């Protein structure tokens, strides 16, 4: 490989191609799964006679993806450093039953008739449990050097036991006021519109600030129209989404879990691309030895990533309990499959070093799209599993194929 | 030497999208000779060998290859065809499976099978036969990971030879070997030649061409410059063929004047696990000086610098003083805090995150400088990296291409850039020109001189004595984990260094 590139020293990147085309070439992988997503939507829309794109379904679709996608955001970093976390589904399940137990059996004895305070306490405990589990796993993986696969596999068994212990095999209700808002509530239509406007304004503000900064450093700018087209495109998607969910008459507005997921996704994207912590994670996954010799504290980085993963699993568990309205022995079972699949669909490499949060979010959306679509068609759950498996392997196959073609 | 041709390239051309990697390559290789193939990185050697070994099958290139009087037609998808026809290749990077024995590796992929089970007795006795025939000093049941690099190389050769090879291609076989191991390899090659084997020999070390080859073909920019009997070529001429211009000097001149002592190492002992790797090393280093470290493989050269960098062995005795103050360096991070940087020996394994961009590689150890409380200032990062790229003349389309797409010399420059950006006072360079072609070597030497002139103290390890002699102000010789002499360059000669390196002084 090295030979070919030097044989023609002066060669410039094909700058004659239009900027849009260049943009496309740089992100073939991302666009592949976006196209896959659009295809899936198209198929379901036709199969359901348009029902798939109804406001009700759009609203449900994004809310459905939120629990697993919250965890997928963390899973990307875990896999990027070359690790894996199999325990996330069961951890979220465990947190959901703990929180449900507190809601149903504890708070009303200590602080009766204070639903808001109860909810705040439940959330705090849920996050703490998740993070504590992450600390334990991270410590064993990073400092005691037991492979992540084994630690989290063992962890899965333990959590399964703890869930049984906590629930005693019963279903625990978690549908108390305030708490149930977390997973079931909506941001009112008007507020949703205001939020959309604020977000769009911020997008443009950041765009211009970035251009000004680049100019200060004397860097060439991408054409203004291209930046504007990009932003207008994303703004358009946002407007479409808000418009659609506001049309859903039963519960108009942006569901809180979706809002939460959006915030988490933005923060995680920022962390992974713009902080030392994030950049170090990619270097560790790309070449551990080179990272170590570059003065990076590998153990601390991996430890922190597991803590973050645990925290996000806790958050997902809280949303799960609130959304379904109870905690059961089956809570979170099999979610790890969706989480890992979302990350991988989104272009995260199991070899480490490669992966993006936005990609994983689209991956999560694909998984949720398949679930809701097949449900609408009244397909049995068995079909859903088979289809998800096929889509996962097919997507990676396509990617492998494109990469080979590119070379 | 008889005169028949075993292999002939006739107008071979190979085009990659946008690049002509080989154009009209024609030359002959005579049976029973060692044929040197020489050229800078990117000259087309590897492409040519890939065609010969079937990586690029028949039909993907133009021209013909005549092998044993017939046109060689290898088809895509069947990697073993070339081997079956008697063309075997030993790659630069070892392709052995560490947890398997020599015998298992030699017969990997074609283990002798009887009624569905592997016949181990036959596998090992066949291996023994091959080892004996070619005088390879190995035991078939040794586990590969316990062998030294030299013996791994032999295993690799045994593997190549086990299929009744007629042509053996050696692609930079000595890049990881010590002097003694190289000598052994040369003996093996002579044995092979006396048995009638034809070898194609690729290397970056000039001296080896003159030691072992009968004929040399020089490639430049995908074209054959010349094919001549080795005895008609001088080293100077060979270099000028390779770079396409006269190279008057291999080492650039410098008029630096070393200043005060910046690093002092006194009686350093260190252990790694149970093993004592350093058994008393003392030397000092001055500002603006290049200190060469010579020694055989296993003499503790790399161990010494890695320990100084805080990454390899635990110091049990002795002291390290930076600018007169005793320091305890516990890891690479604290080394950097004391102004010590290391350009590691194996840039692909230790120096670069190959899949990431030049930008990310350069800034990796330096992110602290661009990071505020929470945020990395991307623009500042790009600006600084661009400056380094220009300063070091890294040849690449832009900052965003992955490091793996660069040539060896440019990769090495990226590693150097990465460490220079951290503004070191002491720069340790472990074999900085390994696997780098002649032109790029010269640039790296010039860069080292510039750095030294600007007051940076450089420690350079090198396996090539000429390089040590050509670049250093003083030479530290290592022998069995000890320092065995610190010679001013005026007193250093090939002989005096080799004597000390072999423990004869």
mmCIF file of C-alpha atoms in Angstrom, chain B residues 54-354:
data_model
loop_
_atom_site.group_PDB
_atom_site.id
_atom_site.type_symbol
_atom_site.label_atom_id
_atom_site.label_comp_id
_atom_site.label_asym_id
_atom_site.label_seq_id
_atom_site.Cartn_x
_atom_site.Cartn_y
_atom_site.Cartn_z
ATOM 1 C CA UNK B 54 0.172 -13.886 -7.173
ATOM 2 C CA UNK B 55 -1.258 -11.153 -4.960
ATOM 3 C CA UNK B 56 -1.921 -9.295 -8.200
ATOM 4 C CA UNK B 57 -2.958 -12.143 -10.489
ATOM 5 C CA UNK B 58 -2.411 -12.623 -14.182
ATOM 6 C CA UNK B 59 -4.494 -10.192 -16.182
ATOM 7 C CA UNK B 60 -4.305 -7.329 -13.716
ATOM 8 C CA UNK B 61 -0.992 -6.241 -15.177
ATOM 9 C CA UNK B 62 0.435 -5.820 -18.649
ATOM 10 C CA UNK B 63 3.431 -7.637 -20.056
ATOM 11 C CA UNK B 64 4.642 -11.158 -19.476
ATOM 12 C CA UNK B 65 6.589 -13.092 -16.920
ATOM 13 C CA UNK B 66 8.463 -16.084 -18.280
ATOM 14 C CA UNK B 67 9.242 -18.679 -15.657
ATOM 15 C CA UNK B 68 11.209 -21.765 -16.597
ATOM 16 C CA UNK B 69 10.504 -21.142 -20.263
ATOM 17 C CA UNK B 70 6.752 -20.722 -19.890
ATOM 18 C CA UNK B 71 4.565 -17.771 -19.235
ATOM 19 C CA UNK B 72 3.616 -17.567 -15.575
ATOM 20 C CA UNK B 73 -0.125 -17.249 -15.171
ATOM 21 C CA UNK B 74 -1.327 -16.981 -11.614
ATOM 22 C CA UNK B 75 -5.037 -16.686 -11.032
ATOM 23 C CA UNK B 76 -6.745 -14.522 -8.502
ATOM 24 C CA UNK B 77 -7.969 -15.968 -5.252
ATOM 25 C CA UNK B 78 -5.488 -18.827 -5.034
ATOM 26 C CA UNK B 79 -2.678 -17.505 -2.914
ATOM 27 C CA UNK B 80 -0.716 -20.770 -2.895
ATOM 28 C CA UNK B 81 -0.294 -21.150 -6.641
ATOM 29 C CA UNK B 82 3.025 -19.351 -6.756
ATOM 30 C CA UNK B 83 4.363 -21.540 -3.964
ATOM 31 C CA UNK B 84 3.160 -24.652 -5.758
ATOM 32 C CA UNK B 85 5.056 -23.586 -8.840
ATOM 33 C CA UNK B 86 8.193 -23.159 -6.773
ATOM 34 C CA UNK B 87 8.198 -19.430 -6.110
ATOM 35 C CA UNK B 88 8.430 -18.853 -2.370
ATOM 36 C CA UNK B 89 8.486 -15.565 -0.549
ATOM 37 C CA UNK B 90 9.743 -14.540 2.871
ATOM 38 C CA UNK B 91 8.056 -11.339 3.866
ATOM 39 C CA UNK B 92 9.575 -8.437 5.699
ATOM 40 C CA UNK B 93 7.142 -8.811 8.564
ATOM 41 C CA UNK B 94 7.223 -12.263 10.032
ATOM 42 C CA UNK B 95 4.115 -14.276 9.356
ATOM 43 C CA UNK B 96 4.508 -16.958 11.974
ATOM 44 C CA UNK B 97 2.047 -18.038 14.613
ATOM 45 C CA UNK B 98 3.820 -17.513 17.905
ATOM 46 C CA UNK B 99 2.091 -20.218 19.919
ATOM 47 C CA UNK B 100 2.857 -22.973 17.444
ATOM 48 C CA UNK B 101 6.025 -24.986 17.005
ATOM 49 C CA UNK B 102 8.526 -24.570 14.192
ATOM 50 C CA UNK B 103 7.162 -27.694 12.518
ATOM 51 C CA UNK B 104 3.552 -26.598 12.750
ATOM 52 C CA UNK B 105 4.459 -23.245 11.247
ATOM 53 C CA UNK B 106 6.455 -24.775 8.433
ATOM 54 C CA UNK B 107 3.540 -26.970 7.416
ATOM 55 C CA UNK B 108 0.778 -24.544 8.268
ATOM 56 C CA UNK B 109 -2.078 -24.929 5.809
ATOM 57 C CA UNK B 110 -0.822 -28.208 4.341
ATOM 58 C CA UNK B 111 -0.266 -30.455 7.322
ATOM 59 C CA UNK B 112 0.274 -34.088 6.338
ATOM 60 C CA UNK B 113 -3.039 -35.815 6.981
ATOM 61 C CA UNK B 114 -3.830 -39.471 7.366
ATOM 62 C CA UNK B 115 -7.414 -40.627 7.683
ATOM 63 C CA UNK B 116 -8.548 -37.174 8.699
ATOM 64 C CA UNK B 117 -5.985 -36.700 11.443
ATOM 65 C CA UNK B 118 -2.682 -34.911 11.299
ATOM 66 C CA UNK B 119 0.289 -37.219 11.168
ATOM 67 C CA UNK B 120 2.517 -35.447 13.653
ATOM 68 C CA UNK B 121 5.435 -37.834 13.312
ATOM 69 C CA UNK B 122 5.642 -37.184 9.620
ATOM 70 C CA UNK B 123 5.230 -33.466 10.065
ATOM 71 C CA UNK B 124 8.146 -33.260 12.462
ATOM 72 C CA UNK B 125 10.414 -35.648 10.591
ATOM 73 C CA UNK B 126 9.782 -33.783 7.333
ATOM 74 C CA UNK B 127 10.558 -30.534 9.076
ATOM 75 C CA UNK B 128 13.749 -32.009 10.457
ATOM 76 C CA UNK B 129 14.708 -33.061 6.943
ATOM 77 C CA UNK B 130 14.284 -29.578 5.555
ATOM 78 C CA UNK B 131 16.149 -27.974 8.432
ATOM 79 C CA UNK B 132 19.038 -30.345 7.963
ATOM 80 C CA UNK B 133 19.230 -30.033 4.195
ATOM 81 C CA UNK B 134 19.628 -26.281 4.338
ATOM 82 C CA UNK B 135 21.725 -26.176 7.469
ATOM 83 C CA UNK B 136 19.169 -24.342 9.572
ATOM 84 C CA UNK B 137 20.031 -24.488 13.230
ATOM 85 C CA UNK B 138 16.546 -25.098 14.630
ATOM 86 C CA UNK B 139 14.574 -27.760 16.420
ATOM 87 C CA UNK B 140 11.213 -28.692 14.842
ATOM 88 C CA UNK B 141 9.455 -28.779 18.187
ATOM 89 C CA UNK B 142 10.620 -25.411 19.477
ATOM 90 C CA UNK B 143 7.752 -23.046 20.096
ATOM 91 C CA UNK B 144 8.186 -20.017 17.860
ATOM 92 C CA UNK B 145 7.481 -17.359 20.477
ATOM 93 C CA UNK B 146 10.481 -18.569 22.500
ATOM 94 C CA UNK B 147 12.857 -18.084 19.579
ATOM 95 C CA UNK B 148 14.881 -14.988 18.836
ATOM 96 C CA UNK B 149 14.141 -12.915 15.755
ATOM 97 C CA UNK B 150 16.988 -14.573 13.884
ATOM 98 C CA UNK B 151 15.586 -18.046 14.410
ATOM 99 C CA UNK B 152 12.099 -16.881 13.571
ATOM 100 C CA UNK B 153 13.509 -15.666 10.290
ATOM 101 C CA UNK B 154 15.031 -19.110 9.736
ATOM 102 C CA UNK B 155 11.683 -20.723 10.434
ATOM 103 C CA UNK B 156 10.183 -18.416 7.869
ATOM 104 C CA UNK B 157 12.797 -19.474 5.357
ATOM 105 C CA UNK B 158 12.238 -23.159 6.174
ATOM 106 C CA UNK B 159 8.550 -22.600 5.589
ATOM 107 C CA UNK B 160 9.243 -21.057 2.204
ATOM 108 C CA UNK B 161 11.667 -23.795 1.239
ATOM 109 C CA UNK B 162 9.489 -26.675 2.380
ATOM 110 C CA UNK B 163 7.503 -26.589 -0.852
ATOM 111 C CA UNK B 164 10.412 -27.418 -3.057
ATOM 112 C CA UNK B 165 11.045 -23.819 -3.981
ATOM 113 C CA UNK B 166 13.083 -22.974 -7.037
ATOM 114 C CA UNK B 167 13.019 -19.223 -6.513
ATOM 115 C CA UNK B 168 13.189 -17.740 -3.053
ATOM 116 C CA UNK B 169 12.245 -14.097 -2.599
ATOM 117 C CA UNK B 170 13.568 -12.385 0.507
ATOM 118 C CA UNK B 171 11.942 -9.034 1.207
ATOM 119 C CA UNK B 172 14.127 -7.101 3.619
ATOM 120 C CA UNK B 173 14.989 -10.152 5.680
ATOM 121 C CA UNK B 174 17.574 -8.461 7.836
ATOM 122 C CA UNK B 175 15.716 -5.391 9.030
ATOM 123 C CA UNK B 176 15.197 -6.920 12.472
ATOM 124 C CA UNK B 177 18.357 -8.978 12.754
ATOM 125 C CA UNK B 178 21.563 -8.378 14.684
ATOM 126 C CA UNK B 179 24.962 -8.419 13.002
ATOM 127 C CA UNK B 180 25.622 -11.990 14.065
ATOM 128 C CA UNK B 181 22.241 -13.145 12.863
ATOM 129 C CA UNK B 182 22.762 -11.349 9.566
ATOM 130 C CA UNK B 183 26.047 -13.149 9.098
ATOM 131 C CA UNK B 184 24.291 -16.418 9.742
ATOM 132 C CA UNK B 185 21.625 -15.541 7.209
ATOM 133 C CA UNK B 186 24.296 -14.752 4.642
ATOM 134 C CA UNK B 187 25.812 -18.191 5.259
ATOM 135 C CA UNK B 188 22.411 -19.792 4.764
ATOM 136 C CA UNK B 189 21.967 -17.925 1.494
ATOM 137 C CA UNK B 190 25.353 -19.106 0.281
ATOM 138 C CA UNK B 191 24.389 -22.671 1.134
ATOM 139 C CA UNK B 192 21.148 -22.278 -0.778
ATOM 140 C CA UNK B 193 22.992 -20.906 -3.749
ATOM 141 C CA UNK B 194 25.416 -23.789 -3.736
ATOM 142 C CA UNK B 195 22.412 -26.098 -3.823
ATOM 143 C CA UNK B 196 21.236 -24.384 -6.992
ATOM 144 C CA UNK B 197 18.529 -22.157 -5.517
ATOM 145 C CA UNK B 198 17.764 -18.812 -7.119
ATOM 146 C CA UNK B 199 17.192 -15.938 -4.722
ATOM 147 C CA UNK B 200 15.749 -12.488 -5.179
ATOM 148 C CA UNK B 201 17.087 -10.301 -2.436
ATOM 149 C CA UNK B 202 15.518 -7.010 -1.402
ATOM 150 C CA UNK B 203 17.052 -4.824 1.269
ATOM 151 C CA UNK B 204 17.667 -1.257 2.336
ATOM 152 C CA UNK B 205 21.135 -2.029 3.595
ATOM 153 C CA UNK B 206 23.628 -1.287 0.847
ATOM 154 C CA UNK B 207 26.441 -3.346 2.261
ATOM 155 C CA UNK B 208 24.391 -6.526 1.957
ATOM 156 C CA UNK B 209 24.044 -6.133 -1.798
ATOM 157 C CA UNK B 210 27.759 -6.124 -2.172
ATOM 158 C CA UNK B 211 28.252 -8.958 0.233
ATOM 159 C CA UNK B 212 25.799 -11.446 -1.186
ATOM 160 C CA UNK B 213 24.354 -10.629 -4.601
ATOM 161 C CA UNK B 214 25.646 -11.572 -8.035
ATOM 162 C CA UNK B 215 23.538 -9.154 -10.030
ATOM 163 C CA UNK B 216 21.626 -6.050 -9.095
ATOM 164 C CA UNK B 217 18.554 -4.555 -10.716
ATOM 165 C CA UNK B 218 17.766 -1.005 -9.688
ATOM 166 C CA UNK B 219 14.214 0.282 -9.895
ATOM 167 C CA UNK B 220 13.218 3.906 -9.708
ATOM 168 C CA UNK B 221 9.695 5.300 -10.060
ATOM 169 C CA UNK B 222 8.457 1.988 -11.417
ATOM 170 C CA UNK B 223 11.110 1.728 -14.127
ATOM 171 C CA UNK B 224 14.234 -0.351 -14.401
ATOM 172 C CA UNK B 225 17.269 1.938 -14.210
ATOM 173 C CA UNK B 226 19.847 -0.731 -14.756
ATOM 174 C CA UNK B 227 20.677 -4.401 -14.343
ATOM 175 C CA UNK B 228 24.376 -5.047 -13.812
ATOM 176 C CA UNK B 229 26.698 -7.599 -12.316
ATOM 177 C CA UNK B 230 27.405 -6.546 -8.729
ATOM 178 C CA UNK B 231 31.133 -6.481 -9.298
ATOM 179 C CA UNK B 232 30.745 -3.647 -11.802
ATOM 180 C CA UNK B 233 28.910 -1.361 -9.395
ATOM 181 C CA UNK B 234 30.259 0.808 -6.608
ATOM 182 C CA UNK B 235 28.189 1.890 -3.594
ATOM 183 C CA UNK B 236 28.254 5.501 -4.787
ATOM 184 C CA UNK B 237 27.000 4.497 -8.202
ATOM 185 C CA UNK B 238 24.274 2.349 -6.706
ATOM 186 C CA UNK B 239 23.012 5.241 -4.599
ATOM 187 C CA UNK B 240 22.993 7.555 -7.556
ATOM 188 C CA UNK B 241 21.034 4.992 -9.589
ATOM 189 C CA UNK B 242 18.502 4.763 -6.804
ATOM 190 C CA UNK B 243 17.945 8.454 -6.187
ATOM 191 C CA UNK B 244 18.562 9.534 -9.750
ATOM 192 C CA UNK B 245 21.211 12.054 -8.867
ATOM 193 C CA UNK B 246 24.726 12.081 -7.506
ATOM 194 C CA UNK B 247 24.802 11.774 -3.743
ATOM 195 C CA UNK B 248 28.141 13.180 -2.751
ATOM 196 C CA UNK B 249 27.789 12.453 0.916
ATOM 197 C CA UNK B 250 25.572 10.094 2.814
ATOM 198 C CA UNK B 251 25.744 12.081 6.012
ATOM 199 C CA UNK B 252 25.161 15.832 5.986
ATOM 200 C CA UNK B 253 27.717 18.056 7.674
ATOM 201 C CA UNK B 254 26.990 20.009 10.784
ATOM 202 C CA UNK B 255 28.916 22.586 12.757
ATOM 203 C CA UNK B 256 27.229 22.159 16.088
ATOM 204 C CA UNK B 257 29.030 22.688 19.359
ATOM 205 C CA UNK B 258 27.742 20.556 22.238
ATOM 206 C CA UNK B 259 27.082 22.534 25.395
ATOM 207 C CA UNK B 260 26.732 21.656 29.078
ATOM 208 C CA UNK B 261 25.683 18.269 30.405
ATOM 209 C CA UNK B 262 21.913 17.821 30.453
ATOM 210 C CA UNK B 263 21.536 14.142 31.278
ATOM 211 C CA UNK B 264 23.708 12.037 33.484
ATOM 212 C CA UNK B 265 23.238 8.329 34.029
ATOM 213 C CA UNK B 266 25.277 6.715 36.775
ATOM 214 C CA UNK B 267 25.694 2.982 37.235
ATOM 215 C CA UNK B 268 22.140 2.199 36.181
ATOM 216 C CA UNK B 269 20.776 -1.256 37.014
ATOM 217 C CA UNK B 270 17.269 -2.318 36.090
ATOM 218 C CA UNK B 271 15.140 -5.435 36.132
ATOM 219 C CA UNK B 272 12.147 -6.490 34.106
ATOM 220 C CA UNK B 273 10.256 -9.247 35.819
ATOM 221 C CA UNK B 274 12.962 -11.608 37.035
ATOM 222 C CA UNK B 275 15.513 -10.659 34.438
ATOM 223 C CA UNK B 276 18.205 -8.073 35.007
ATOM 224 C CA UNK B 277 18.285 -6.150 31.747
ATOM 225 C CA UNK B 278 20.677 -3.363 32.709
ATOM 226 C CA UNK B 279 23.756 -4.196 34.711
ATOM 227 C CA UNK B 280 25.593 -0.959 35.137
ATOM 228 C CA UNK B 281 25.265 1.761 32.543
ATOM 229 C CA UNK B 282 26.939 5.122 32.924
ATOM 230 C CA UNK B 283 27.162 7.980 30.484
ATOM 231 C CA UNK B 284 26.406 11.639 30.117
ATOM 232 C CA UNK B 285 24.742 13.645 27.396
ATOM 233 C CA UNK B 286 25.271 17.257 26.437
ATOM 234 C CA UNK B 287 22.983 19.860 25.036
ATOM 235 C CA UNK B 288 23.239 19.980 21.260
ATOM 236 C CA UNK B 289 25.005 16.660 21.052
ATOM 237 C CA UNK B 290 24.169 13.500 19.163
ATOM 238 C CA UNK B 291 25.166 10.506 21.204
ATOM 239 C CA UNK B 292 25.176 7.285 19.236
ATOM 240 C CA UNK B 293 24.490 4.021 20.997
ATOM 241 C CA UNK B 294 25.973 0.975 19.327
ATOM 242 C CA UNK B 295 25.748 -2.625 20.337
ATOM 243 C CA UNK B 296 24.545 -5.972 19.160
ATOM 244 C CA UNK B 297 20.933 -6.998 19.293
ATOM 245 C CA UNK B 298 20.258 -8.029 22.865
ATOM 246 C CA UNK B 299 23.033 -5.873 24.276
ATOM 247 C CA UNK B 300 20.517 -3.722 26.111
ATOM 248 C CA UNK B 301 20.396 -0.700 23.778
ATOM 249 C CA UNK B 302 16.640 -0.536 23.425
ATOM 250 C CA UNK B 303 16.182 -1.664 27.017
ATOM 251 C CA UNK B 304 18.334 1.259 28.149
ATOM 252 C CA UNK B 305 16.403 3.964 26.351
ATOM 253 C CA UNK B 306 13.022 2.460 27.170
ATOM 254 C CA UNK B 307 14.000 2.376 30.827
ATOM 255 C CA UNK B 308 15.109 5.998 30.664
ATOM 256 C CA UNK B 309 11.689 6.717 29.198
ATOM 257 C CA UNK B 310 10.116 5.003 32.208
ATOM 258 C CA UNK B 311 8.416 2.289 30.243
ATOM 259 C CA UNK B 312 10.316 -0.932 30.326
ATOM 260 C CA UNK B 313 12.202 -2.012 33.391
ATOM 261 C CA UNK B 314 12.319 -1.072 37.054
ATOM 262 C CA UNK B 315 15.452 0.740 38.155
ATOM 263 C CA UNK B 316 17.078 -1.052 41.063
ATOM 264 C CA UNK B 317 20.323 0.855 41.451
ATOM 265 C CA UNK B 318 22.057 3.910 40.132
ATOM 266 C CA UNK B 319 20.693 7.316 39.296
ATOM 267 C CA UNK B 320 19.434 9.467 36.456
ATOM 268 C CA UNK B 321 20.073 13.190 36.597
ATOM 269 C CA UNK B 322 18.345 15.664 34.304
ATOM 270 C CA UNK B 323 19.933 19.119 34.376
ATOM 271 C CA UNK B 324 21.804 18.208 37.540
ATOM 272 C CA UNK B 325 18.770 17.104 39.514
ATOM 273 C CA UNK B 326 18.031 13.484 40.262
ATOM 274 C CA UNK B 327 14.725 12.368 38.760
ATOM 275 C CA UNK B 328 12.496 9.344 39.093
ATOM 276 C CA UNK B 329 10.775 8.587 35.831
ATOM 277 C CA UNK B 330 7.966 6.114 36.276
ATOM 278 C CA UNK B 331 6.124 6.244 32.966
ATOM 279 C CA UNK B 332 6.138 7.952 29.597
ATOM 280 C CA UNK B 333 4.064 10.787 30.972
ATOM 281 C CA UNK B 334 6.610 11.694 33.627
ATOM 282 C CA UNK B 335 9.416 11.306 31.076
ATOM 283 C CA UNK B 336 7.714 13.917 28.923
ATOM 284 C CA UNK B 337 7.375 16.193 31.926
ATOM 285 C CA UNK B 338 11.140 16.051 32.320
ATOM 286 C CA UNK B 339 11.577 16.982 28.685
ATOM 287 C CA UNK B 340 12.409 13.514 27.393
ATOM 288 C CA UNK B 341 10.780 12.221 24.215
ATOM 289 C CA UNK B 342 11.214 8.914 22.466
ATOM 290 C CA UNK B 343 10.938 8.014 18.814
ATOM 291 C CA UNK B 344 10.434 4.289 19.254
ATOM 292 C CA UNK B 345 12.113 1.529 17.312
ATOM 293 C CA UNK B 346 9.063 0.044 15.662
ATOM 294 C CA UNK B 347 7.015 2.922 14.338
ATOM 295 C CA UNK B 348 4.117 0.768 13.255
ATOM 296 C CA UNK B 349 3.749 -0.968 16.574
ATOM 297 C CA UNK B 350 4.848 1.717 18.984
ATOM 298 C CA UNK B 351 4.907 4.998 17.166
ATOM 299 C CA UNK B 352 1.726 5.468 15.188
ATOM 300 C CA UNK B 353 -1.960 4.875 15.325
ATOM 301 C CA UNK B 354 -1.860 3.733 11.713
#
